mmCIF file of C-alpha atoms in Angstrom:
data_model
loop_
_atom_site.group_PDB
_atom_site.id
_atom_site.type_symbol
_atom_site.label_atom_id
_atom_site.label_comp_id
_atom_site.label_asym_id
_atom_site.label_seq_id
_atom_site.Cartn_x
_atom_site.Cartn_y
_atom_site.Cartn_z
ATOM 1 C CA MET A 45 0.000 0.000 0.000
ATOM 2 C CA LEU A 46 1.026 3.594 -0.469
ATOM 3 C CA LEU A 47 0.772 4.175 3.268
ATOM 4 C CA ASP A 48 3.320 1.438 3.948
ATOM 5 C CA ARG A 49 6.320 3.140 2.379
ATOM 6 C CA PRO A 50 9.921 3.630 3.395
ATOM 7 C CA ASP A 51 10.726 6.712 5.472
ATOM 8 C CA GLU A 52 12.891 8.016 2.638
ATOM 9 C CA GLU A 53 9.882 8.149 0.306
ATOM 10 C CA ARG A 54 7.785 9.866 2.942
ATOM 11 C CA GLN A 55 10.552 12.454 3.279
ATOM 12 C CA VAL A 56 10.581 13.029 -0.487
ATOM 13 C CA ASP A 57 6.814 13.639 -0.367
ATOM 14 C CA GLU A 58 7.196 16.051 2.524
ATOM 15 C CA ASP A 59 10.046 17.894 0.805
ATOM 16 C CA PHE A 60 7.949 18.196 -2.371
ATOM 17 C CA ASP A 61 5.008 19.576 -0.389
ATOM 18 C CA GLN A 62 7.276 22.038 1.451
ATOM 19 C CA LEU A 63 9.275 23.129 -1.604
ATOM 20 C CA PRO A 64 9.223 26.931 -1.697
ATOM 21 C CA GLU A 65 7.814 28.643 -4.752
ATOM 22 C CA ASP A 66 11.138 30.389 -5.241
ATOM 23 C CA ALA A 67 13.211 27.209 -4.977
ATOM 24 C CA SER A 68 16.548 27.378 -6.749
ATOM 25 C CA ASP A 69 17.328 25.292 -9.811
ATOM 26 C CA ILE A 70 19.667 23.224 -7.635
ATOM 27 C CA GLU A 71 16.897 22.498 -5.121
ATOM 28 C CA VAL A 72 14.548 21.508 -7.945
ATOM 29 C CA GLU A 73 17.144 19.227 -9.524
ATOM 30 C CA GLN A 74 18.082 17.569 -6.239
ATOM 31 C CA LEU A 75 14.455 16.886 -5.356
ATOM 32 C CA ALA A 76 13.762 15.514 -8.836
ATOM 33 C CA GLN A 77 16.737 13.163 -8.561
ATOM 34 C CA ARG A 78 15.477 11.947 -5.161
ATOM 35 C CA THR A 79 11.952 11.493 -6.541
ATOM 36 C CA VAL A 80 12.887 9.306 -9.523
ATOM 37 C CA PRO A 81 13.584 6.071 -7.573
ATOM 38 C CA MET A 82 10.256 6.401 -5.760
ATOM 39 C CA ILE A 83 8.345 6.843 -9.041
ATOM 40 C CA GLN A 84 10.218 3.915 -10.592
ATOM 41 C CA ARG A 85 9.263 1.700 -7.632
ATOM 42 C CA LEU A 86 5.639 2.825 -7.757
ATOM 43 C CA ARG A 87 5.445 2.137 -11.493
ATOM 44 C CA ARG A 88 7.031 -1.272 -11.027
ATOM 45 C CA ASP A 89 4.728 -2.216 -8.128
ATOM 46 C CA HIS A 90 1.614 -0.645 -9.643
ATOM 47 C CA PRO A 91 1.881 -0.823 -13.458
ATOM 48 C CA TRP A 92 -0.208 1.474 -15.600
ATOM 49 C CA PRO A 93 -0.702 1.988 -19.337
ATOM 50 C CA ALA A 94 2.147 3.546 -21.302
ATOM 51 C CA ASP A 95 -0.199 6.375 -22.282
ATOM 52 C CA PRO A 96 -3.008 6.633 -19.730
ATOM 53 C CA LEU A 97 -4.560 9.582 -21.589
ATOM 54 C CA GLU A 98 -5.302 7.585 -24.731
ATOM 55 C CA ASP A 99 -8.248 5.779 -23.089
ATOM 56 C CA SER A 100 -10.075 8.997 -22.255
ATOM 57 C CA PRO A 101 -13.600 9.091 -23.705
ATOM 58 C CA GLN A 102 -12.978 12.715 -24.740
ATOM 59 C CA GLY A 103 -9.668 11.864 -26.409
ATOM 60 C CA ALA A 104 -6.058 12.149 -25.346
ATOM 61 C CA GLY A 105 -5.837 15.843 -26.216
ATOM 62 C CA ALA A 106 -8.755 16.813 -23.999
ATOM 63 C CA ALA A 107 -7.504 14.601 -21.177
ATOM 64 C CA GLY A 108 -4.014 16.086 -21.415
ATOM 65 C CA ASN A 109 -5.446 19.591 -21.382
ATOM 66 C CA ALA A 110 -7.555 18.825 -18.303
ATOM 67 C CA LEU A 111 -4.543 17.289 -16.569
ATOM 68 C CA ALA A 112 -2.374 20.322 -17.336
ATOM 69 C CA HIS A 113 -5.019 22.687 -15.950
ATOM 70 C CA ALA A 114 -5.337 20.569 -12.810
ATOM 71 C CA LEU A 115 -1.559 20.520 -12.268
ATOM 72 C CA VAL A 116 -1.269 24.303 -12.360
ATOM 73 C CA GLU A 117 -4.181 24.592 -9.928
ATOM 74 C CA VAL A 118 -2.650 22.163 -7.427
ATOM 75 C CA TYR A 119 1.103 22.800 -7.717
ATOM 76 C CA HIS A 120 3.193 25.942 -7.829
ATOM 77 C CA PRO A 121 5.825 26.536 -10.552
ATOM 78 C CA ALA A 122 8.786 25.060 -8.639
ATOM 79 C CA GLN A 123 6.839 21.855 -7.961
ATOM 80 C CA ILE A 124 5.845 21.656 -11.621
ATOM 81 C CA LYS A 125 9.521 22.004 -12.575
ATOM 82 C CA VAL A 126 10.291 19.031 -10.318
ATOM 83 C CA LEU A 127 7.586 16.976 -12.040
ATOM 84 C CA GLN A 128 8.833 18.013 -15.481
ATOM 85 C CA GLN A 129 12.381 17.065 -14.601
ATOM 86 C CA VAL A 130 11.289 13.703 -13.155
ATOM 87 C CA ASP A 131 9.391 13.008 -16.375
ATOM 88 C CA ALA A 132 12.425 13.933 -18.486
ATOM 89 C CA ILE A 133 14.693 11.682 -16.417
ATOM 90 C CA LEU A 134 12.251 8.781 -16.580
ATOM 91 C CA HIS A 135 11.992 9.170 -20.350
ATOM 92 C CA ASP A 136 15.770 9.577 -20.674
ATOM 93 C CA ARG A 137 15.548 13.045 -22.102
ATOM 94 C CA SER A 138 18.056 15.685 -21.185
ATOM 95 C CA TRP A 139 16.581 18.277 -18.898
ATOM 96 C CA VAL A 140 16.547 21.697 -20.467
ATOM 97 C CA GLN A 141 15.126 24.470 -18.358
ATOM 98 C CA LYS A 142 13.379 27.162 -20.305
ATOM 99 C CA ARG A 143 14.166 30.626 -19.093
ATOM 100 C CA THR A 144 11.103 32.643 -18.287
ATOM 101 C CA ASP A 145 12.928 35.885 -17.545
ATOM 102 C CA VAL A 146 14.073 36.533 -21.128
#
């Protein structure tokens, strides 16, 4: 069960929840790196479809749009950067941060 998890994973969750909105790029990267093993374990122990959006009755595009809107309502920008970096690592893509201050 998700409640029966190692203390290290609980700490990652707590650190994600407590991540300040103005977290540095280093803080974001470190938290993403610590999150990856937890996500890998969860995916191994609880498999899901390769593309969970494709089964949406409204189509993958609409489901992806709804998911994106929900993410920005629930998480602040630094947390979203962590999630983006975790996704890039899991999909073996190099992480490229887009500058927003240009």
